[in-house]
CSV table of C-alpha atoms in Angstrom, one decimal:
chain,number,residue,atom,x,y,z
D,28,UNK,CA,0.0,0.0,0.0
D,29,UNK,CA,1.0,3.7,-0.2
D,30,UNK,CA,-0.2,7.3,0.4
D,31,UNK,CA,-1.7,9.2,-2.4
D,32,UNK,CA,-4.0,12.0,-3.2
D,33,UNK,CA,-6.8,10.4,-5.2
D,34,UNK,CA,-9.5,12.4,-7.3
D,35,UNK,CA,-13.2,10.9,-7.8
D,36,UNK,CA,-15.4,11.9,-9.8
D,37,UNK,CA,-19.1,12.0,-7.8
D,38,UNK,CA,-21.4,12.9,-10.7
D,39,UNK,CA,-20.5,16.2,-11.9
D,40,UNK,CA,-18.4,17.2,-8.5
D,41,UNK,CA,-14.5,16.4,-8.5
D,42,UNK,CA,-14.2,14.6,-4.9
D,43,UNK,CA,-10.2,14.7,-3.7
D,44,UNK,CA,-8.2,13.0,-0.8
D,45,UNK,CA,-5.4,11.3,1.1
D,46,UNK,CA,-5.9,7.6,0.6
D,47,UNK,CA,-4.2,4.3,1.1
D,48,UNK,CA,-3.8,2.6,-2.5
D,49,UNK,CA,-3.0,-0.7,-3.5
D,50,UNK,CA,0.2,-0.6,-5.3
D,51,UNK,CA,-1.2,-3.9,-7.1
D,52,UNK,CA,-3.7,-0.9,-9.0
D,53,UNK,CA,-0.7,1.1,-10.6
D,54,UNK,CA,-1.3,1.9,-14.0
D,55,UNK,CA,0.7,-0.1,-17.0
D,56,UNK,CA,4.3,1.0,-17.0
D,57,UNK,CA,7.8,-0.7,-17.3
D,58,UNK,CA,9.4,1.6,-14.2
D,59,UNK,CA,8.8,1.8,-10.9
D,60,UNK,CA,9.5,5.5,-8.9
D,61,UNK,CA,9.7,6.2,-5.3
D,62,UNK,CA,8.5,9.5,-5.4
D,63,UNK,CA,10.7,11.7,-3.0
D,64,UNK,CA,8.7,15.1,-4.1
D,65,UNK,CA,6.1,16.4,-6.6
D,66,UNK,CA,4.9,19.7,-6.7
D,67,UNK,CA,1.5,22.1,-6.8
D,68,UNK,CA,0.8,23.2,-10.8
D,69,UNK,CA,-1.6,25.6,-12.0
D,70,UNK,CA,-3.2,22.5,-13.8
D,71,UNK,CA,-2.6,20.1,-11.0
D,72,UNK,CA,-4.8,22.7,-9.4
D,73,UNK,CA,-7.7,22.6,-12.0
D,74,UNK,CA,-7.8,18.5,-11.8
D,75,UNK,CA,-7.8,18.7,-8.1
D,76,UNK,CA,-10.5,21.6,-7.5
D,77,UNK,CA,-12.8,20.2,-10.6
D,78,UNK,CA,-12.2,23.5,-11.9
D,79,UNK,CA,-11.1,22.4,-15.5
D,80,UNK,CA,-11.2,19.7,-17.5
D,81,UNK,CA,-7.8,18.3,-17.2
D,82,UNK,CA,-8.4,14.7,-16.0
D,83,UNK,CA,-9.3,12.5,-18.5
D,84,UNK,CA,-9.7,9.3,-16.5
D,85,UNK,CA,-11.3,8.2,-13.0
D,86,UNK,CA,-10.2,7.5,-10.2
D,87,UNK,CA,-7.0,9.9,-10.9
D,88,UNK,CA,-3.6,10.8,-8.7
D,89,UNK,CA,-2.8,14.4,-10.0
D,90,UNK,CA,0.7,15.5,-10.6
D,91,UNK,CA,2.3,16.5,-13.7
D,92,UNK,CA,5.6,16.4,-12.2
D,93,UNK,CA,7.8,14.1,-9.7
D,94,UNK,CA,11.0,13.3,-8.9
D,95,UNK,CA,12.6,10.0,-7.0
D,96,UNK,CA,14.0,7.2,-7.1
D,97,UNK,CA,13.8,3.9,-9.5
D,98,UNK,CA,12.2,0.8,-7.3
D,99,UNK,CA,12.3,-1.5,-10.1
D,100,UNK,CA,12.9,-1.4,-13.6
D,101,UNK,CA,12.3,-3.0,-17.4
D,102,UNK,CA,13.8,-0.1,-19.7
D,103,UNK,CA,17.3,-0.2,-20.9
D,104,UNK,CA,17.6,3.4,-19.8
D,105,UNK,CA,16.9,2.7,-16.0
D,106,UNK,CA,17.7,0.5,-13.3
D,107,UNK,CA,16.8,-0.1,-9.6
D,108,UNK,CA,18.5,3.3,-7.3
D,109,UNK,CA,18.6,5.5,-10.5
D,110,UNK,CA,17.3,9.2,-9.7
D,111,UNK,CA,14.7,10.3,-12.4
D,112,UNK,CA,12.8,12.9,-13.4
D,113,UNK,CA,9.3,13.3,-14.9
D,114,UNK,CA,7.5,16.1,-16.4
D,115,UNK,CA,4.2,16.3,-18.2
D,116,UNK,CA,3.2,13.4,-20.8
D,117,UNK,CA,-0.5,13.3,-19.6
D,118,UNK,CA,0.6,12.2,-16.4
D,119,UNK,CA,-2.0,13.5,-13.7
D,120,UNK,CA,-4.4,13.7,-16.8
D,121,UNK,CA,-4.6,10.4,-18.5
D,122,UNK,CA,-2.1,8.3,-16.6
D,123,UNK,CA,-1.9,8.5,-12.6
D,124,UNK,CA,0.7,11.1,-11.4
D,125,UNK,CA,3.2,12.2,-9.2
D,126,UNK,CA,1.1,13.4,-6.2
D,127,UNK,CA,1.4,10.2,-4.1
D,128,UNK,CA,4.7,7.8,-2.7
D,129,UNK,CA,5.0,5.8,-5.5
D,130,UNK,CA,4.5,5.9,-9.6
D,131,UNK,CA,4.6,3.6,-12.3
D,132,UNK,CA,5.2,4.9,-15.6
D,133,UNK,CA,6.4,4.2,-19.2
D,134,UNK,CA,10.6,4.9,-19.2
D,135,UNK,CA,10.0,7.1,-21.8
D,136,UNK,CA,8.7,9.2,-19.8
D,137,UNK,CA,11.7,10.1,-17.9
D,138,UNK,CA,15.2,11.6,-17.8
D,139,UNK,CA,18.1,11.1,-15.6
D,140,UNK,CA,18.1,13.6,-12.9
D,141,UNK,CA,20.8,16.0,-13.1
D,142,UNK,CA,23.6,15.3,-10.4
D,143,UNK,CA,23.8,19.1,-9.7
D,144,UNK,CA,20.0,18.5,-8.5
D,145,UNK,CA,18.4,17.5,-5.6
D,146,UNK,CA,14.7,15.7,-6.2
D,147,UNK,CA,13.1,18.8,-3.9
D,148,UNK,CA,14.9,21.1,-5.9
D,149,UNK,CA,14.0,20.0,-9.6
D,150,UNK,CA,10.0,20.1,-8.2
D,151,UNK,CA,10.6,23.6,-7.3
D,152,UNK,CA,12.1,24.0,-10.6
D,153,UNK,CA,9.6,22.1,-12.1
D,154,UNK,CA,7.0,22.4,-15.5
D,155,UNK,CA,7.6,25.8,-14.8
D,156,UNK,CA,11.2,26.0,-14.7
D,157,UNK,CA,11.2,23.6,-17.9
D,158,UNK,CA,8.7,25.1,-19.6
D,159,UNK,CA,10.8,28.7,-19.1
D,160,UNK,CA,14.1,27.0,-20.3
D,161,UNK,CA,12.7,26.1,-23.5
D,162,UNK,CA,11.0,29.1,-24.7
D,163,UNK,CA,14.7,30.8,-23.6
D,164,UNK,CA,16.4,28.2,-25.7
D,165,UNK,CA,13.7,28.3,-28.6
D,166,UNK,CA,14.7,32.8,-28.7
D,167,UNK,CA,18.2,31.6,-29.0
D,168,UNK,CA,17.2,29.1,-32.2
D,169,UNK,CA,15.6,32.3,-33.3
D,170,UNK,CA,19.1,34.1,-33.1
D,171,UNK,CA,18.2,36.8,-30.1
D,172,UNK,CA,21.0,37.7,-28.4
D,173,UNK,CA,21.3,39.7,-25.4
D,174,UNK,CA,23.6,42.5,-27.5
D,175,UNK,CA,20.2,42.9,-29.8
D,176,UNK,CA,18.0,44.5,-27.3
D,177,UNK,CA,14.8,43.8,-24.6
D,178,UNK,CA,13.1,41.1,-24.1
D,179,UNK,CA,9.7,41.1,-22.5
D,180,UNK,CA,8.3,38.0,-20.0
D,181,UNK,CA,4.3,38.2,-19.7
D,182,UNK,CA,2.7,36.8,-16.9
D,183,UNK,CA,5.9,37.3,-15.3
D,184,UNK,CA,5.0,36.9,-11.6
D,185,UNK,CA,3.8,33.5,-12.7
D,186,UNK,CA,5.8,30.2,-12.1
D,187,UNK,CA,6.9,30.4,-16.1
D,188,UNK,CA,7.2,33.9,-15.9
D,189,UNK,CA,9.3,33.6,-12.8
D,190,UNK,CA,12.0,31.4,-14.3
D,191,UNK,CA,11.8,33.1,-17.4
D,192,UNK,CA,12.7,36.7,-15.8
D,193,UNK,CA,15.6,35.1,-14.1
D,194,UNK,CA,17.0,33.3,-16.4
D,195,UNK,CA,16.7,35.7,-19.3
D,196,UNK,CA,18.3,38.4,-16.6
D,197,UNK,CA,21.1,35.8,-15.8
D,198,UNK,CA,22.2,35.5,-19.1
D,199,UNK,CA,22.5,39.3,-19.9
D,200,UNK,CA,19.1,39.9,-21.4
D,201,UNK,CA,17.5,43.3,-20.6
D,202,UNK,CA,14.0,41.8,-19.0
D,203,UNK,CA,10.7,43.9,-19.0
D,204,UNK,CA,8.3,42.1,-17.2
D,205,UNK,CA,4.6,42.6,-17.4
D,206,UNK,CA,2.6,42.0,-14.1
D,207,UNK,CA,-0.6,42.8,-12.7
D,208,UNK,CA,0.4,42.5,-9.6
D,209,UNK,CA,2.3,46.2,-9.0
D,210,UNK,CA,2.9,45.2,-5.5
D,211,UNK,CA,5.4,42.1,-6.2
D,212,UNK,CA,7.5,44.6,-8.3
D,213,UNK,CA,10.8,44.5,-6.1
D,214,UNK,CA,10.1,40.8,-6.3
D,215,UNK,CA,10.8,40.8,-10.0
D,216,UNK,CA,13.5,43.1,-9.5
D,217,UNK,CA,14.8,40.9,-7.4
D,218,UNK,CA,14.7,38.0,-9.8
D,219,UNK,CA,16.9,40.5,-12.4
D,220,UNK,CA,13.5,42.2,-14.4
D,221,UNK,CA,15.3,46.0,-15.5
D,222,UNK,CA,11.8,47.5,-16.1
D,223,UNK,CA,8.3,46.7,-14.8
D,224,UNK,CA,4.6,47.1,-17.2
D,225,UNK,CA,1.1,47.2,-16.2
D,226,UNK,CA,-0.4,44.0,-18.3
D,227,UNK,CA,-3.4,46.4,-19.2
D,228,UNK,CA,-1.0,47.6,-21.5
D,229,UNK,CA,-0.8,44.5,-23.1
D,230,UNK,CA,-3.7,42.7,-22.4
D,231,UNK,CA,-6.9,45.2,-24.3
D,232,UNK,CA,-7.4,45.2,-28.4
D,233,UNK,CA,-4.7,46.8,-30.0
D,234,UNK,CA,-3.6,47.6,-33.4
D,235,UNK,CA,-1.7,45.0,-35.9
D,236,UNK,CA,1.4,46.9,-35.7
D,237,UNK,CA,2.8,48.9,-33.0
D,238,UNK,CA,5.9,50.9,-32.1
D,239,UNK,CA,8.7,48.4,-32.1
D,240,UNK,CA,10.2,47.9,-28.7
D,241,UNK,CA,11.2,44.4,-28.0
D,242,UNK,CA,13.5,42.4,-30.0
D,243,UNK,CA,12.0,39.0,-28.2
D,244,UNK,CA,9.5,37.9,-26.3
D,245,UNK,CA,8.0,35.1,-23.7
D,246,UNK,CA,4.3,35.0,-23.4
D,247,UNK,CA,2.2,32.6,-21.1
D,248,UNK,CA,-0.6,34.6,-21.4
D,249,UNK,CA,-2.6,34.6,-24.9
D,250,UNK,CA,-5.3,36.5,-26.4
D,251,UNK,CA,-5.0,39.7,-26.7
D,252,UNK,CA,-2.0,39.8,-24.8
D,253,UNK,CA,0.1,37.6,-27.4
D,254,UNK,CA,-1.5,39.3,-30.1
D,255,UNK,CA,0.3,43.1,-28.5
D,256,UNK,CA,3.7,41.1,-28.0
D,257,UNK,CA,3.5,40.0,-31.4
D,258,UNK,CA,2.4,43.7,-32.8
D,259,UNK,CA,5.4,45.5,-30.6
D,260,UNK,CA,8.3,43.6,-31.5
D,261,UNK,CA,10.8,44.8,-33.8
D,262,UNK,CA,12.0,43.6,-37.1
D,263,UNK,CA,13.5,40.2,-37.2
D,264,UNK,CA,12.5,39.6,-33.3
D,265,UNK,CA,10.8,36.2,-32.1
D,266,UNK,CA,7.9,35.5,-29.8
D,267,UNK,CA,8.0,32.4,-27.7
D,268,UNK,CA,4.7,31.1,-26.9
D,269,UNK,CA,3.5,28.9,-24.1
D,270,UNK,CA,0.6,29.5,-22.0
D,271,UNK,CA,-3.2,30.6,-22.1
D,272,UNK,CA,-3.9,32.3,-19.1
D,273,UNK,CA,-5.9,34.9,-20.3
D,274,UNK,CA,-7.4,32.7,-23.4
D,275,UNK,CA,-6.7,30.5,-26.2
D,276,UNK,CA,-7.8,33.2,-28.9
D,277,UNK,CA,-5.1,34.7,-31.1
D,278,UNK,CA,-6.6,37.9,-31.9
D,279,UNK,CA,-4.2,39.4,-34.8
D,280,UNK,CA,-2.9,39.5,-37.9
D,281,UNK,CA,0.1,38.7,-40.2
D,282,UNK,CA,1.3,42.0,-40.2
D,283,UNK,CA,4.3,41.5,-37.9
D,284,UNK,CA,5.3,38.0,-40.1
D,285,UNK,CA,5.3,39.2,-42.9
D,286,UNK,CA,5.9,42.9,-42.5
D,287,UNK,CA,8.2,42.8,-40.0
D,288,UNK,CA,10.1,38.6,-40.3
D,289,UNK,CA,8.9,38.3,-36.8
D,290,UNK,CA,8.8,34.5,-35.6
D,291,UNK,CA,6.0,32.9,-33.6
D,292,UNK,CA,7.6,30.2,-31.9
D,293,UNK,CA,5.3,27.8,-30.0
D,294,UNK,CA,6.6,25.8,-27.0
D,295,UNK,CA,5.1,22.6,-25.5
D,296,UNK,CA,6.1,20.8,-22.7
D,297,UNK,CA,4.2,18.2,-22.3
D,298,UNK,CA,5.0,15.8,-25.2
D,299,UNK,CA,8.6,17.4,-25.9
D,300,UNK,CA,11.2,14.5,-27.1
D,301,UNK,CA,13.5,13.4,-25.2
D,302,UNK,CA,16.7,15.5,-26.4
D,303,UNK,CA,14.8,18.8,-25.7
D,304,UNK,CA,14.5,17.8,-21.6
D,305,UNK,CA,17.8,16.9,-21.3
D,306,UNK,CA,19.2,19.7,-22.9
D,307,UNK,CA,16.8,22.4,-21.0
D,308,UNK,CA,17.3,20.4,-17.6
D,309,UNK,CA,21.1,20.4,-18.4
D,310,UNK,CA,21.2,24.6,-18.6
D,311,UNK,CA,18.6,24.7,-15.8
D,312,UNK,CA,21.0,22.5,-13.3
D,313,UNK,CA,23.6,25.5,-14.6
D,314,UNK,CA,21.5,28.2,-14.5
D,315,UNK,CA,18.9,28.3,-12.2
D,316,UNK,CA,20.8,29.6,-8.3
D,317,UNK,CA,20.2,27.1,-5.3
D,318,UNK,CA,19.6,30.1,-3.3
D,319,UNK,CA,16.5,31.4,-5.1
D,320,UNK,CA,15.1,28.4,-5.5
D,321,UNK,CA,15.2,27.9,-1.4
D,322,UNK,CA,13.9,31.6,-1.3
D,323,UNK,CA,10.6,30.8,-3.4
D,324,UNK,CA,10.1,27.1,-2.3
D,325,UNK,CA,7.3,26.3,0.1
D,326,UNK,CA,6.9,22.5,1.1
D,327,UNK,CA,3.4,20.9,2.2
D,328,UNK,CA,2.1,17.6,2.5
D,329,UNK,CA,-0.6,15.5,0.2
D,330,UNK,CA,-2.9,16.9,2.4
D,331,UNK,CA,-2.2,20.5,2.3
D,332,UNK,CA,-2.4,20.1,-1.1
D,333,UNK,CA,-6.0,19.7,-1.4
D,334,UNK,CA,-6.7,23.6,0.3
D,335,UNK,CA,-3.4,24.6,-1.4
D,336,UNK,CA,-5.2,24.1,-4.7
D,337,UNK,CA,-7.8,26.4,-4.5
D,338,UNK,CA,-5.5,29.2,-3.0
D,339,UNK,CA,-3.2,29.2,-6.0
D,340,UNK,CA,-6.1,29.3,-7.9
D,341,UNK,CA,-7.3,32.5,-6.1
D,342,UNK,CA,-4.0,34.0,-6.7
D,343,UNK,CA,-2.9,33.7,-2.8
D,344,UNK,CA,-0.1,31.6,-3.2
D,345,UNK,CA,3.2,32.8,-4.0
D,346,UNK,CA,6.5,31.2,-5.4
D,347,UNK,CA,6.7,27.2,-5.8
D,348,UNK,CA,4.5,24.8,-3.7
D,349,UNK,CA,6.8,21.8,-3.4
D,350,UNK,CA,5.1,18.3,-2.5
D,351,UNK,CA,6.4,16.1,0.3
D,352,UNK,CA,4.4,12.8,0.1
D,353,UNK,CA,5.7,11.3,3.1
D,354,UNK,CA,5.3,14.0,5.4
């Protein structure tokens, strides 16, 4: 038996808590993880609050991410005392997750963990961190270099947004970061952000073409907000595209493509192969600082995670909400 956070489904109603499941019920998979930590996602929060639609299957564990170590094993790649990684792949949607002692899952599914990286450290890294690293690596693909001018992070006080800010900062990128949230301004600071934006400036209709100001661009936002980033980047810039907090509609045109060369890059996480984790966990374990991570890391048990939900949903919780599942 061991401890997990299981969702039911009571007709319409999403019913979630601590329970003691059979290990015998794990779901089909060729490696077996001891799960040392997961970690609180905005769509971990959805599944567990009924909120959204992201579990596919009942009874569900949540968790998009975990980290721990190999039980047993039937993939090449992975054998009994390795320390692995797991992010996304319909885990905590289709497949049961991380949010619980123990996971079985397909090997494909993970990665090596990084030696520079503790388990509780990669979950406060986590989708978010990942997800960050890639859109940073997909404005290098595009050629933006920190000599070529501003960057802007949407949603920046987000998890994404977080990462993004400080990473783009740490590798000499002039971050403006766009916030709602006025008051957690010397927090972005903090994190490296040069310049601080209201996101009403972003986020209302706005013309096709704009003045040009930044030369690249991370959005986790959407909407109208994307379709501003897009129309205010200069000539030759790129737009890194990842999230859809304010919507999934793409109000604009193809002025800035074909007027102005600029690339719309977009960035998933979930089913990216193999090669792509390893290379944005590899910069991550070099460029993400232990002491920030411990700065914006809160740890809370399976339980706490049930209340936890529906305060990051509220917008009460700040930083990273790390999961202990034996605690």
């Amino acid at each position: 038996m061991f401890k997990a956070l299981l969702l039911e489904q009571d007709g319409t109603d999403t019913r979630a808590r601590v329970a003691s499941v059979d290990e015998a019920l794990l779901m089909p998979g060729d490696v077996t993880v001891a799960v040392e930590y997961s970690t609180l996602n905005y769509k971990d929060a959805l599944a567990i609050t009924g909120r959204g639609p992201v579990v596919r299957r009942w009874p569900m564990i949540p968790g998009i991410d975990f980290a721990g170590v190999v039980e047993s094993s039937e993939h090449p790649r992975f054998h009994a005392g390795d320390k692995v990684l797991l992010n996304g792949w319909g885990v905590g949607e289709n497949h049961w997750g991380g949010l619980a002692q123990k996971a079985r899952v397909p090997g494909d599914f993970l990665i090596a963990l990084p030696a520079s990286i503790s388990a509780r450290d990669a979950m406060a890294i986590g989708t978010a961190g990942y997800t960050a690293m890639l859109c940073v690596q997909a404005l290098e693909r595009a050629g933006i270099a920190p000599d070529q001018g501003e960057v802007l992070v949407t949603g920046a006080n987000g998890g994404v947004g977080s990462f993004a800010v400080a990473i783009l900062a740490g590798l000499g990128y002039r971050v403006i970061a766009s916030t709602g949230r006025a008051e957690h301004a010397e927090r972005l600071r903090a994190l490296g952000a040069a310049e601080i934006i209201d996101r009403q400036t972003l986020s209302e209709a706005g013309k096709p073409l704009q003045k040009e100001r930044w030369i690249g661009a991370i959005d986790s936002v959407g909407s109208h907000t994307l379709a501003n980033v897009c129309a205010g980047t200069r000539y030759g810039g790129a737009v890194a595209a990842c999230g859809l907090a304010q919507g999934m509609d793409f109000p604009s045109t193809v002025a800035p493509f074909i007027l102005r060369g600029v690339t719309l890059a977009g960035i998933d996480s979930v089913k990216a192969p193999i090669e792509k984790r390893l290379s944005a966990w590899e910069r991550l374990s070099r460029a993400i600082d232990p002491k920030m991570i411990a700065a914006i890391a809160t740890e809370i048990t399976l339980a706490e995670a049930i209340p936890t939900a529906s305060a990051l949903l509220d917008g009460k919780v700040e930083g990273r909400v790390i999961v202990n599942p034996d605690i």
